[in-house]
Coordinates of C-alpha atoms in Angstrom, one line a residue:
Chain A
M30 CA 19.5 79.5 144.4
K31 CA 18.5 77.8 147.6
F32 CA 15.2 77.5 149.4
A33 CA 14.0 76.6 153.0
D34 CA 10.6 76.1 154.5
G35 CA 10.9 77.0 158.1
R36 CA 7.6 75.2 159.0
K37 CA 9.1 71.9 158.0
L38 CA 12.3 72.3 160.0
D39 CA 12.8 71.0 163.5
W40 CA 14.0 73.1 166.4
S41 CA 17.5 72.2 167.7
A42 CA 19.8 73.5 170.4
Y43 CA 21.6 76.8 169.5
T44 CA 25.1 76.1 168.4
F45 CA 26.9 78.5 170.7
Q46 CA 25.0 77.1 173.6
K47 CA 26.0 73.6 172.7
M48 CA 29.6 74.7 173.2
R49 CA 28.7 75.7 176.8
A50 CA 26.2 72.9 177.6
E51 CA 23.4 75.5 178.0
N52 CA 20.0 74.9 176.5
S53 CA 17.7 78.0 176.8
V54 CA 18.0 78.9 173.1
I55 CA 16.7 76.8 170.2
Q56 CA 17.1 77.4 166.5
K57 CA 15.9 76.4 163.1
T58 CA 18.7 76.7 160.5
L59 CA 17.1 78.1 157.3
L60 CA 20.1 78.4 155.1
Q61 CA 23.8 78.2 155.4
L62 CA 26.7 78.9 153.1
D63 CA 29.9 77.2 154.2
E64 CA 32.5 77.4 151.6
G65 CA 35.4 79.0 153.6
G66 CA 35.1 82.3 151.7
P67 CA 34.3 85.8 152.9
G68 CA 30.7 85.5 151.9
D69 CA 29.7 82.6 154.2
F70 CA 26.6 83.0 156.3
D71 CA 24.2 81.3 158.8
F72 CA 20.5 82.2 158.5
T73 CA 18.3 81.0 161.3
I74 CA 15.1 81.5 163.3
V75 CA 16.0 81.7 167.0
R76 CA 13.6 81.2 169.9
I77 CA 14.0 81.7 173.6
D78 CA 11.1 80.5 175.8
T79 CA 12.7 81.4 179.1
E80 CA 15.7 83.7 179.2
Y81 CA 19.2 84.1 177.9
Y82 CA 22.1 86.2 179.2
S83 CA 25.3 87.2 177.4
P84 CA 28.0 89.7 178.6
R85 CA 29.0 92.8 176.8
H86 CA 30.9 91.5 173.7
T87 CA 31.6 92.0 170.0
H88 CA 32.0 89.8 166.9
P89 CA 34.3 89.9 163.9
W90 CA 31.2 89.6 161.7
P91 CA 27.9 91.5 161.5
Q92 CA 24.3 90.3 162.3
V93 CA 20.9 91.2 161.1
R94 CA 18.0 90.7 163.6
F95 CA 14.3 90.7 162.7
V96 CA 12.2 90.3 165.8
L97 CA 9.1 88.2 165.1
E98 CA 7.6 87.9 168.6
G99 CA 8.5 89.4 171.9
V100 CA 11.0 92.1 172.7
Q101 CA 14.7 91.5 172.6
N102 CA 16.9 93.4 175.1
Y103 CA 20.4 93.9 173.7
A104 CA 21.9 96.3 176.3
P105 CA 20.8 97.9 179.5
E106 CA 17.6 99.9 178.8
K107 CA 17.9 99.1 175.0
D108 CA 15.4 96.8 173.4
L109 CA 14.5 95.6 169.9
P110 CA 10.7 95.8 169.7
T111 CA 8.6 93.3 167.8
G112 CA 8.8 94.0 164.1
S113 CA 12.1 95.8 164.3
V114 CA 15.0 95.1 161.9
S115 CA 18.5 95.8 163.2
Y116 CA 22.0 95.8 161.9
F117 CA 24.7 94.8 164.4
P118 CA 27.9 95.9 162.7
E119 CA 31.1 93.9 163.0
G120 CA 33.4 95.1 165.8
V121 CA 30.7 97.0 167.6
Y122 CA 30.3 96.2 171.3
Y123 CA 26.8 95.5 172.8
G124 CA 25.3 94.0 175.8
P125 CA 25.1 92.7 178.4
Q126 CA 21.8 91.4 177.0
N127 CA 19.0 89.7 179.0
V128 CA 16.8 88.2 176.4
G129 CA 13.6 86.4 176.4
P130 CA 11.0 85.2 175.8
M131 CA 11.2 86.1 172.1
T132 CA 11.5 84.7 168.5
Q133 CA 13.7 86.4 165.9
V134 CA 15.2 85.8 162.5
L135 CA 19.0 86.0 162.9
L136 CA 21.5 86.3 160.1
Q137 CA 25.2 86.1 160.9
F138 CA 27.5 86.6 158.0
G139 CA 31.0 87.4 156.7
G140 CA 31.3 91.2 156.9
P141 CA 33.2 93.9 155.1
C142 CA 36.4 93.1 157.0
G143 CA 36.7 89.9 154.9
L144 CA 37.3 87.5 157.9
G145 CA 34.3 85.5 156.8
Y146 CA 32.0 83.5 159.1
P147 CA 33.3 80.1 160.5
S148 CA 30.8 77.3 160.1
H149 CA 29.0 76.1 163.2
A150 CA 30.1 72.5 162.5
A151 CA 33.7 73.6 162.5
L152 CA 33.3 75.6 165.7
L153 CA 31.6 72.7 167.5
K154 CA 34.3 70.4 166.5
A155 CA 36.9 72.8 167.8
S156 CA 35.1 73.5 171.0
T157 CA 34.8 69.7 171.6
E158 CA 38.5 69.4 171.3
M159 CA 39.1 72.5 173.5
S160 CA 36.8 71.0 176.2
K161 CA 39.6 68.4 176.8
L162 CA 42.1 71.2 177.4
G163 CA 39.9 73.5 179.5
K164 CA 36.2 74.3 180.1
F165 CA 33.5 76.6 178.7
I166 CA 31.7 78.3 181.5
K167 CA 28.3 80.0 181.8
G168 CA 28.3 83.5 180.3
G169 CA 30.5 82.6 177.3
A170 CA 34.0 82.5 178.8
Y171 CA 36.6 79.7 178.3
E172 CA 39.1 78.8 181.0
K173 CA 42.2 76.7 180.9
I174 CA 45.4 76.3 182.9
G175 CA 48.2 78.3 181.2
A176 CA 51.8 77.5 180.9
N177 CA 52.5 79.4 184.1
G178 CA 50.1 77.1 186.0
Q179 CA 47.5 79.9 186.5
V180 CA 43.9 79.8 185.3
Q181 CA 43.5 81.8 182.1
R182 CA 40.1 83.1 181.1
E183 CA 39.1 84.6 177.8
D184 CA 36.0 85.0 175.6
G185 CA 34.9 81.6 174.5
Y186 CA 34.1 82.5 170.9
K187 CA 37.5 84.2 170.5
A188 CA 39.3 81.3 172.0
T189 CA 37.4 78.9 169.7
W190 CA 38.0 81.0 166.6
E191 CA 41.8 81.2 167.3
Y192 CA 42.0 77.4 168.0
L193 CA 40.2 76.8 164.7
K194 CA 42.2 79.2 162.6
G195 CA 45.5 78.8 164.4
E196 CA 46.1 82.5 164.5
P197 CA 45.1 85.5 166.7
L198 CA 41.7 87.0 166.0
A199 CA 42.1 90.6 165.1
Y200 CA 38.7 92.2 165.6
P201 CA 37.7 94.8 163.1
Q202 CA 37.5 98.4 164.3
P203 CA 33.8 99.5 164.5
Q204 CA 32.4 101.5 161.7
Y205 CA 29.4 102.6 163.8
A206 CA 29.1 103.5 167.5
E207 CA 26.3 101.0 168.2
P208 CA 23.8 98.7 166.6
I209 CA 21.4 100.4 164.2
V210 CA 17.8 99.7 165.1
T211 CA 15.2 100.4 162.4
L212 CA 11.4 100.5 163.0
P213 CA 10.0 99.4 159.6
E214 CA 6.4 100.2 160.6
Q215 CA 7.3 104.0 160.3
F216 CA 8.8 103.8 156.8
S217 CA 6.7 104.4 153.7
W218 CA 6.1 101.9 151.0
K219 CA 7.3 102.6 147.5
Q220 CA 6.0 100.8 144.5
V221 CA 8.6 98.7 142.7
P222 CA 8.9 100.3 139.2
G223 CA 7.2 98.1 136.6
Q224 CA 6.0 95.5 139.1
A225 CA 2.3 96.0 139.9
G226 CA 1.4 95.0 143.4
N227 CA 5.0 94.9 144.7
Y228 CA 6.3 97.4 147.2
V229 CA 9.5 98.0 149.2
K230 CA 10.5 100.0 152.3
Q231 CA 14.2 100.9 152.1
L232 CA 15.5 100.7 155.7
G233 CA 19.1 101.5 155.0
S234 CA 22.4 100.4 153.5
F235 CA 25.5 100.1 155.7
S236 CA 29.3 99.7 155.5
E237 CA 31.5 99.8 152.4
G238 CA 30.1 96.4 151.6
Q239 CA 26.7 98.0 151.2
V240 CA 24.6 95.6 153.3
E241 CA 21.1 96.7 152.4
L242 CA 18.0 96.0 154.4
K243 CA 14.5 96.4 153.0
M244 CA 11.0 95.2 153.7
L245 CA 9.0 93.7 150.8
K246 CA 5.2 93.5 150.3
A247 CA 3.5 91.7 147.4
E248 CA -0.3 91.8 147.1
K249 CA -2.3 88.6 146.6
G250 CA -2.7 87.9 142.9
S251 CA 0.4 89.9 141.9
R252 CA 3.5 88.5 140.3
L253 CA 6.7 88.8 142.4
V254 CA 10.0 89.3 140.6
H255 CA 12.9 88.8 143.0
G256 CA 16.7 88.9 142.6
G257 CA 18.7 89.6 139.4
E258 CA 20.1 92.9 140.8
G259 CA 23.7 91.9 140.6
R260 CA 24.0 91.3 144.4
R261 CA 23.5 88.2 146.6
Q262 CA 20.3 88.4 148.5
L263 CA 18.3 86.6 151.2
L264 CA 14.5 86.8 151.4
F265 CA 12.6 85.8 154.6
T266 CA 8.8 85.5 154.4
A267 CA 7.2 86.7 157.7
N268 CA 3.7 86.1 156.1
G269 CA 2.4 85.1 152.7
V270 CA 2.4 82.3 150.2
L271 CA 4.5 82.3 147.0
E272 CA 4.3 79.7 144.3
A273 CA 6.6 78.8 141.4
A274 CA 7.5 75.6 139.5
A275 CA 10.8 75.4 141.4
A276 CA 9.5 76.1 144.9
S277 CA 6.6 77.0 147.0
L278 CA 7.2 79.3 150.0
G279 CA 4.9 79.8 152.9
P280 CA 5.3 81.8 156.1
H281 CA 8.8 81.6 157.7
S282 CA 10.5 80.4 154.5
A283 CA 13.7 81.7 153.1
M284 CA 15.4 82.0 149.7
Y285 CA 19.0 82.7 148.7
T286 CA 19.8 84.1 145.3
E287 CA 23.3 84.7 143.9
E288 CA 24.2 87.8 142.0
N289 CA 22.3 87.3 138.7
E290 CA 19.8 84.7 139.8
R291 CA 16.2 85.8 139.3
M292 CA 13.0 84.2 140.5
E293 CA 9.3 84.8 139.7
F294 CA 6.5 83.8 141.9
D295 CA 2.7 83.9 141.8
V296 CA 1.6 85.5 145.1
K297 CA -1.1 83.3 146.5
D298 CA -1.4 85.1 149.8
E299 CA -0.1 88.6 150.6
L300 CA 3.7 88.6 151.3
Y301 CA 5.4 90.6 154.0
G302 CA 9.1 89.8 154.2
L303 CA 12.6 91.0 154.7
V304 CA 15.2 91.2 152.0
I305 CA 18.9 91.4 153.0
T306 CA 21.5 92.2 150.4
L307 CA 24.7 90.6 151.4
P308 CA 28.0 92.5 151.3
S309 CA 30.0 92.9 148.2
F310 CA 33.7 92.6 148.3
P311 CA 36.3 94.2 146.0
T312 CA 38.0 92.2 143.3
H313 CA 41.7 91.3 143.6
Q314 CA 42.4 93.8 140.9
G315 CA 40.7 96.5 142.9
Q316 CA 38.2 97.4 140.2
A317 CA 34.5 97.7 140.7
A318 CA 32.9 95.6 138.0
A319 CA 29.8 93.6 137.4
H320 CA 30.3 90.1 138.8
A321 CA 29.4 87.1 136.7
G322 CA 28.0 85.3 139.7
G323 CA 28.8 81.7 140.7
S324 CA 31.1 80.2 143.2
F325 CA 32.5 82.0 146.2
K326 CA 35.5 79.8 146.2
S327 CA 37.0 81.9 143.5
G328 CA 37.7 84.4 146.3
M329 CA 36.7 88.0 146.6
Q330 CA 33.8 89.3 144.7
A331 CA 33.2 92.5 142.9
S332 CA 31.2 95.5 144.1
S333 CA 28.0 96.2 142.2
A334 CA 29.0 99.0 139.8
T335 CA 25.3 100.1 139.8
A336 CA 25.1 100.4 143.5
V337 CA 28.4 102.4 143.7
A338 CA 27.3 104.9 141.1
R339 CA 24.0 105.3 143.0
S340 CA 25.7 106.1 146.3
I341 CA 28.0 108.9 145.4
G342 CA 26.6 110.4 142.2
Chain B
M509 CA 25.7 123.2 139.6
R510 CA 26.3 125.8 142.3
T511 CA 29.6 126.5 143.9
A512 CA 30.7 127.9 147.3
H513 CA 34.2 129.0 148.1
H514 CA 34.4 129.2 151.8
A515 CA 36.9 132.1 152.0
E516 CA 34.5 134.3 150.1
I517 CA 31.7 133.7 152.6
A518 CA 31.7 135.6 155.9
F519 CA 30.8 134.0 159.2
Q520 CA 27.5 135.4 160.6
D521 CA 26.2 135.4 164.1
W522 CA 22.6 134.2 163.4
P523 CA 19.8 135.2 165.7
G524 CA 20.0 132.4 168.2
I525 CA 17.2 130.0 169.0
R526 CA 19.6 127.5 170.5
D527 CA 22.9 128.6 169.0
E528 CA 24.3 131.3 171.3
G529 CA 28.0 131.7 170.7
A530 CA 27.9 130.0 167.3
L531 CA 29.1 131.6 164.0
H532 CA 27.6 130.3 160.8
R533 CA 29.2 130.2 157.3
T534 CA 26.3 129.2 155.1
L535 CA 27.6 127.3 152.0
F536 CA 24.2 126.6 150.4
Q537 CA 20.5 126.8 151.0
G538 CA 17.8 124.9 149.1
Q539 CA 14.5 126.3 148.0
S540 CA 11.9 127.3 150.7
G541 CA 8.7 125.3 150.5
R542 CA 10.3 122.3 148.8
R543 CA 10.3 118.8 150.4
D544 CA 14.1 118.6 149.7
N545 CA 14.9 122.0 151.1
F546 CA 18.1 122.2 153.0
E547 CA 20.8 124.3 154.7
F548 CA 24.5 123.4 154.5
G549 CA 27.2 125.2 156.3
I550 CA 30.1 125.4 158.7
V551 CA 29.5 126.3 162.3
E552 CA 32.2 127.5 164.6
F553 CA 31.7 127.6 168.4
E554 CA 33.8 130.2 170.2
K555 CA 33.0 129.1 173.7
E556 CA 31.8 126.1 175.6
R557 CA 28.1 125.8 175.5
N558 CA 25.5 123.7 177.2
G559 CA 23.2 123.7 174.2
S560 CA 19.7 122.5 173.4
P561 CA 17.8 120.2 175.8
R562 CA 16.7 116.8 174.7
H563 CA 14.6 117.3 171.6
R564 CA 13.8 116.0 168.1
H565 CA 13.0 117.5 164.7
V566 CA 10.6 117.1 161.8
F567 CA 13.6 117.1 159.5
D568 CA 16.9 115.2 159.1
Q569 CA 20.4 116.3 160.1
F570 CA 24.0 115.3 159.5
R571 CA 26.8 116.6 161.6
Y572 CA 30.5 116.1 160.7
A573 CA 33.1 117.2 163.3
L574 CA 35.7 119.2 161.4
K575 CA 37.4 120.2 164.7
G576 CA 36.9 119.1 168.2
E577 CA 34.1 116.9 169.3
I578 CA 30.4 117.4 169.5
E579 CA 28.5 115.8 172.4
Y580 CA 25.0 115.0 171.3
N581 CA 23.8 112.7 174.1
P582 CA 25.2 112.4 177.7
G583 CA 28.5 110.4 177.2
E584 CA 28.1 110.2 173.4
A585 CA 30.1 112.5 171.2
I586 CA 31.0 112.8 167.5
P587 CA 34.8 112.6 167.5
E588 CA 36.8 114.8 165.1
G589 CA 36.7 113.4 161.6
C590 CA 33.4 111.5 162.2
L591 CA 29.8 112.1 161.3
A592 CA 26.4 111.4 162.7
Y593 CA 23.0 111.1 161.1
F594 CA 20.1 112.5 163.2
P595 CA 16.9 111.1 161.7
E596 CA 13.7 113.0 161.9
G597 CA 11.5 112.2 164.9
T598 CA 14.4 110.5 166.8
P599 CA 15.2 112.2 170.2
Y600 CA 18.6 113.3 171.1
G601 CA 20.3 115.7 173.6
P602 CA 21.1 117.5 175.7
F603 CA 23.6 118.9 173.2
R604 CA 26.9 120.1 174.5
I605 CA 29.6 122.0 172.6
H606 CA 33.2 122.2 173.6
K607 CA 35.3 125.4 173.1
D608 CA 36.9 125.9 169.6
S609 CA 35.0 123.1 167.9
T610 CA 33.8 123.3 164.3
L611 CA 31.2 121.3 162.6
L612 CA 29.9 120.9 159.1
S613 CA 26.1 121.0 159.4
L614 CA 23.5 119.7 157.0
Q615 CA 19.8 120.1 157.9
L616 CA 17.4 118.8 155.3
G617 CA 13.9 117.7 154.6
G618 CA 13.3 114.2 156.0
P619 CA 11.5 111.2 154.5
S620 CA 8.1 112.3 155.8
G621 CA 8.2 115.2 153.3
Q622 CA 7.7 118.1 155.8
G623 CA 10.7 119.9 154.4
F624 CA 13.0 122.3 156.2
I625 CA 12.6 126.0 157.2
H626 CA 15.4 128.4 156.6
R627 CA 17.0 130.4 159.4
Q628 CA 15.9 133.7 157.9
D629 CA 12.3 132.6 158.1
L630 CA 12.8 131.2 161.6
G631 CA 14.6 134.4 162.6
K632 CA 11.7 136.6 161.6
A633 CA 9.3 134.3 163.6
Q634 CA 11.6 134.3 166.5
Q635 CA 11.7 138.1 166.6
A636 CA 7.9 138.2 166.6
L637 CA 7.7 135.6 169.4
A638 CA 10.3 137.5 171.4
R639 CA 7.9 140.4 171.6
E640 CA 5.3 138.1 173.2
G641 CA 7.5 136.1 175.5
A642 CA 11.2 135.1 176.2
F643 CA 13.7 132.6 174.9
D644 CA 16.1 131.0 177.4
K645 CA 18.3 127.9 177.0
G646 CA 16.2 126.4 174.3
I647 CA 12.9 127.0 176.0
Y648 CA 10.3 129.6 174.9
T649 CA 8.2 131.0 177.7
W650 CA 5.1 133.1 177.3
V651 CA 1.9 134.1 179.2
D652 CA -1.4 133.7 177.5
A653 CA -4.4 136.0 177.6
E654 CA -5.8 134.2 180.7
G655 CA -2.5 134.8 182.5
R656 CA -1.3 131.2 182.3
R657 CA 2.4 130.7 181.8
H658 CA 3.6 128.3 179.1
N659 CA 7.0 126.7 178.4
E660 CA 7.7 125.1 175.0
D661 CA 10.7 123.8 173.2
A662 CA 12.0 126.9 171.4
H663 CA 12.4 125.4 168.0
K664 CA 9.0 123.9 168.1
A665 CA 7.4 127.2 169.0
V666 CA 9.2 129.0 166.1
W667 CA 8.3 126.2 163.7
R668 CA 4.6 126.5 164.7
R669 CA 4.7 130.3 164.1
V670 CA 6.3 129.9 160.6
T671 CA 4.0 127.1 159.4
G672 CA 0.8 128.3 161.2
E673 CA 0.2 124.8 162.4
V674 CA -1.5 124.4 165.7
D675 CA 0.9 121.6 166.6
V676 CA 4.0 120.2 165.1
Q677 CA 3.3 116.9 163.2
M678 CA 6.2 115.1 164.6
P679 CA 7.0 112.0 162.5
A680 CA 7.4 108.7 164.4
P681 CA 11.1 107.8 164.6
R682 CA 12.3 105.4 161.9
Y683 CA 15.5 104.7 163.9
D684 CA 15.7 104.4 167.6
H685 CA 18.9 106.4 168.0
P686 CA 21.2 108.8 166.0
V687 CA 23.7 106.8 163.8
L688 CA 27.3 107.7 164.6
V689 CA 29.8 106.7 161.9
Y690 CA 33.6 106.2 162.2
P691 CA 34.8 106.8 158.6
D692 CA 38.5 105.9 159.5
N693 CA 37.4 102.3 160.1
Y694 CA 36.0 101.8 156.5
K695 CA 38.2 100.5 153.7
W696 CA 38.4 102.5 150.5
R697 CA 36.7 100.7 147.7
P698 CA 38.3 101.3 144.3
L699 CA 36.1 102.8 141.6
A700 CA 38.6 103.4 138.8
G701 CA 42.3 104.3 138.5
G702 CA 43.2 106.6 141.4
V703 CA 39.6 107.0 142.6
S704 CA 38.0 105.2 145.5
E705 CA 35.0 105.6 147.8
K706 CA 33.7 104.8 151.3
L707 CA 29.9 104.5 151.4
L708 CA 29.2 105.5 155.0
G709 CA 25.5 104.9 154.9
V710 CA 22.2 105.1 153.0
F711 CA 19.3 106.0 155.2
N712 CA 15.5 105.8 155.0
E713 CA 13.2 105.3 152.0
R714 CA 14.4 108.5 150.3
R715 CA 18.0 107.1 150.2
T716 CA 19.6 110.1 151.9
S717 CA 23.2 109.2 152.0
A718 CA 26.7 110.0 153.2
A719 CA 29.9 108.9 151.4
M720 CA 33.5 109.8 151.0
L721 CA 35.4 110.0 147.7
R722 CA 39.2 110.0 147.4
I723 CA 40.9 111.1 144.2
E724 CA 44.6 110.8 143.9
K725 CA 46.5 113.7 142.4
G726 CA 46.0 113.8 138.7
A727 CA 43.2 111.3 138.6
S728 CA 39.6 112.2 137.6
H729 CA 36.1 111.1 138.7
K730 CA 33.1 111.6 136.4
R731 CA 29.8 112.5 138.0
V732 CA 27.0 111.1 135.9
P733 CA 23.4 112.5 136.0
G734 CA 20.9 110.5 138.1
T735 CA 17.8 110.9 140.2
Q736 CA 19.5 112.4 143.3
A737 CA 21.1 115.8 144.0
H738 CA 24.5 115.8 145.9
L739 CA 26.5 118.1 148.0
H740 CA 30.3 117.8 147.7
F741 CA 32.6 119.2 150.4
V742 CA 36.4 119.2 150.1
L743 CA 37.8 117.8 153.3
E744 CA 41.4 117.7 152.1
G745 CA 43.3 118.6 149.0
A746 CA 42.1 120.5 146.0
M747 CA 40.3 119.7 142.8
A748 CA 39.2 121.2 139.5
I749 CA 35.7 120.8 138.1
D750 CA 35.4 120.5 134.4
D751 CA 39.0 121.7 134.2
E752 CA 37.8 125.2 135.1
Q753 CA 36.8 126.1 138.7
I754 CA 39.3 125.2 141.4
F755 CA 38.0 124.0 144.8
Q756 CA 40.2 124.1 147.8
R757 CA 39.8 122.6 151.3
H758 CA 36.3 123.4 152.7
D759 CA 34.9 124.6 149.4
A760 CA 31.7 123.0 148.2
C761 CA 29.5 122.2 145.2
H762 CA 25.8 121.5 144.9
F763 CA 24.9 119.2 142.0
E764 CA 21.4 118.9 140.8
P765 CA 20.3 115.4 139.6
A766 CA 20.8 116.3 136.0
D767 CA 24.3 117.7 136.4
G768 CA 27.3 115.9 135.0
A769 CA 30.8 117.0 135.9
K770 CA 34.5 115.9 135.8
L771 CA 36.3 116.2 139.1
T772 CA 40.1 116.3 138.7
A773 CA 42.4 116.2 141.8
L774 CA 45.1 118.8 141.9
A775 CA 46.5 117.2 145.0
D776 CA 45.4 114.0 146.9
T777 CA 41.9 115.0 147.6
T778 CA 39.1 113.7 149.9
V779 CA 35.5 114.8 149.4
L780 CA 32.6 114.3 151.7
I781 CA 29.4 113.7 149.7
Y782 CA 25.8 113.9 150.9
G783 CA 23.1 112.5 148.8
L784 CA 19.9 114.6 149.2
P785 CA 16.6 112.8 149.6
D786 CA 15.0 111.5 146.4
F787 CA 11.3 112.3 146.3
S788 CA 11.0 111.3 142.6

C-alpha cells in the first residue's frame, strides 16, 4: 500500500519534455511503480499553463486521463471536457493535440500487451546518452546521422525505448478505434452494498486486462472501505478528506492498493474521487486463479476469477 | 433459457422506418415495458443504402459485422468481424450500408431505464403516422391543423406516438462517441482447460457487456447463475447445451440470470456473448 499527498508535492518539469528541452508542461508525481514488470505505472498530476503540441502518435501502453481544470484537446475538433475520464488504449493513434491551459490526472501504465511501462528515470538516462549521438527536436522526433551519412528521423519515444531495451519496439495492435471518453456527470450513482454513505459510478471496463474506471463518492461522516477486491487499484481524491491511523488523505491525494490490501477511512469531508483498477495478467500456467498478492517481480499475475465470471456469465 | 436456431427463422421485410432494403431474422425479443427489453437479430442488406441521418437513441445498441462493413459515421466503419457499442444519447451517422453486408444487431434498454420499443409496436405507430404524413429517408413530414409543415426524425416521431410523450426524454450522452472494438487484437484469456475468453468491454453503470468465449472441441464451459442475463451467439463451430440441444453457427441462446448450463463444444467453437443491463 502506498500513499501520496499531492498538496505537499512540488511541481517539476514533465519528463518527456525534459528529453526535448521543452518546458511548457509541469507535473507532480503522485505514485510510481518501477519494478521492471508488466504492471509498472506512473501516476501524476499534469499542468499546462500555456500550451503544448504533440503530433499524431501512439504508445505501447495505455493512459487514463481525468481532467480537473480546463479542456484538453486530443485531436482536431476532439476535446476532453472538465470532469471527463478517458481511456487511451495502447496502440491507438490520436492527435495532433493542442493542449492548454489545463490540469489533469494522468496515469500511464503497463497495458494488456505485457510490454510494461519503462520508468522515467531510465528513459531520461537513455535520452541523455542519445543526445550525444543525435538530437531531440521540438514535436517529439529524434534525429541522427545514419550509417549512410543521411539524416534519419523517427519518433523520439520509440527511439528511446529501443535504445533502452536494445530491441525493436513492436507496437500492439489497437483494440479500440480511438480513445474512449466518458462523461461521469451523466452516469448514475449506485450505493455500494453494505457500505452506508458510499456510492460508485461504473464508467466502464476495457481490454482483456479488464482496466476498470469508476467514480467514488463517500458522504461526510461515513466509513469508507476501499480495496480488497483481488485487483490492484489506484484511488485519486478530487475532493474530500479521509482519515485513518496509517494515513490522512486530502484533496489531490492518491493511494495504491495491491490485490488483497484493504483500507478503512473515516470520511471527514465528502469524497469525490476516481478509482482505477489496473490490468490483470494471465498466469504462466494460463489459469485464471485468485492471486495471493505481493511482488510484481514474480512475473505475470493472475486474472481475477470473480471478474471473469461476472463478465461472461 | 430460450433458444433460437437461425435456420428455422425466416427473414422478414419489416415495415421500414429507416431500414429500406433490409431483411430481419429476429432471434429473440425481450418483454415490452421492461427496462431491460431488447431485440436481437440478424439483418441482411440486399442493396447499397444511404441510411439514417445523424441521430441518437434513448436506448443502447451493439452492432457486429458478420459480413461486409457497416459505415456508421463518415469515414468510420465497423469492419467484418468487429463490433461497436452505440450508447444511448450519443449521436452518430449518417449511416451507410454496403451491398451484401450482414450485421448482428442488438438493441436494448439503456442505463437511463427508458427501455426499448419493439418493431411490431413501432410498425403500428408508423402505419398510423403514414396516414397523417410521409416518411422519406429517415425524416417524417406532416402538416398540422394550421397548415404548418413539420419535419422530424422518423424514429423520434414514431417513438413519441408509441409512448404518448410530448417529447423524447433524450438521455445526456455518457460517452462522447460510439466505441468501436477490434476483437482480433485481443489475447484469449484462459479460464479452464480448453476454454478461454476475450472481455471486449463493460459499459455504463448497468454493466452492459460484450465478450467472446472460445471452447475447444470436446471441452466444456459451465455457466453459473448470477445477476445478469446473457445472449450467446455462435460465431463459429457448434456446441451442445446440457448435452442435449445442439447449436450450430449463427444459432443463439438467451440465458436469464438464474439459468445454469453446460456448454460443450462439438467443434472448435467461438461464441459472442452480450451481458444485458443489470437493473437489480
